[in-house]
Amino acid sequence: MNRQGAKDPTKILVMDARAGRPNGCGRIFLEPSTTWRFGALLGHPGSTVVLVLLAMLVTSCDGRAPDQAPITAQTTATLAQADRIDEARRLADSGLATRAEVAVDALLADRVAHPTVLHLKARLLADRGDSAGAIAWCDRAIAGAPQWTDPRVLLARCYLRLDRPAAAASVYADLDRLVPQSAWGPYGQGAIALMRNDVATARRWSDLALSREPDQADVLTLGAAVARAEKDPVREAAMLERLVVRSPRDGDALVRLGDLSAAGGRDHEARRWWTLAWEQCRHPAAGRHLDGK
């Protein structure tokens, strides 16, 4: 991580170490400012990490009071705001989408436009099928936290859902430049190649992604899909078995493992996989197999 910008007297190193996102994200950002008030090292009851370095903007860069300025992405949050952001994220992660939307909209109404909030808004829109609406919020989150990968990953997926593979490929290329050690860039390019039925290219990208992050769930899913396109059931099963170790509730993977076992004449093994798929997530295809339909 490059911290050289901290030497610039017009910038301030901002970090909130206690949650896993930008000031709430476990990442460090350098933000130009005009007038700053510096918080002390603060202890926060109930926090897993009590040392928080805060920098709070007193006057916006255009000279207007904060409540008069338009809502733009911010890179700092007060402790109270961070708690609200964490709660909104917890609700979203727990699948409580309606309550999460209420919490996120309340934060935005209070002009808390932290990148985590903007990304949550995009994520909630995408989850209910509004990929076009999510794109605008992804763009705002990226503007506020250009080094954070999550909004870019979501942005690329939204483009794919809207059948805009060229736009998605551009985002995945940006990810590869931003985090060259990550699998996201080659994963995305491989997924796009597979969508275009270019199996050989998809295999090359998939192999590169696997070399970078061999246990990442999305990467293993792509590896299995490429193997299926190559009509290589042994490799496909190997990828899926690694995937269900990583994601034991992946019903599609469990059902497919059952199908591969059945195709190979291993009926007892097939039933075991389908039973797992039914027990873990009530997968309808598993239910049909177990009922003999």
C-alpha angles and dihedrals in degrees: 000000000000113000097167092113089070088078090065107096090213091063136067130207108237124192137160104188100182104079130038103251138069100303081348088025110075091241131112123233133188113215126187112227144168108215121013134182112205122221120216124240099287133202114215119198112235094020120128090216113034102188110088125171108208132185115188123197112229101180125026118240093254092053098250123127112261094250090055097048122094116257108268131161114285128197100206134061133188117241091256091051091047090055091052091047091050091050092050090050091047090053091050093047090050092055093249092135099164093052091043091053091051091050094047094046090050090053091050091047087055089051094249097149099166112156090248090058092047091049092048090052090051092046094051092049091049091049091058093047102262097126093155091054091046093056094066092052091047089054091052093048090050091050090054097043110022094171095053112100102197097078091048092051090051091045091055091049091051090052090051091050088053090050093248101133095161091057090046091050090054091053092048089050089053089051091052091053092045097047108015091173091058125092094223096091098051091036091058095045090049093050091051092048090051091050086056091050091244093139097170092055091043089054092052092051092043092053090050091050091049091050089056101041110009095176100043110124097224091047092052091047090054091046090054092047092051091049089051090052088050089051091238105141094175093057091041092053091047091054093047093048089054089047096055090050087057095037109023093176095057097123096184091056092047092049092048091051088054091050092050091049091050091049088054092052095252097130098164091052091047092054090050091055093046091048090053091050090052095045095045100045112352090248106195094219090054090051091053092050092049091049089052094244 
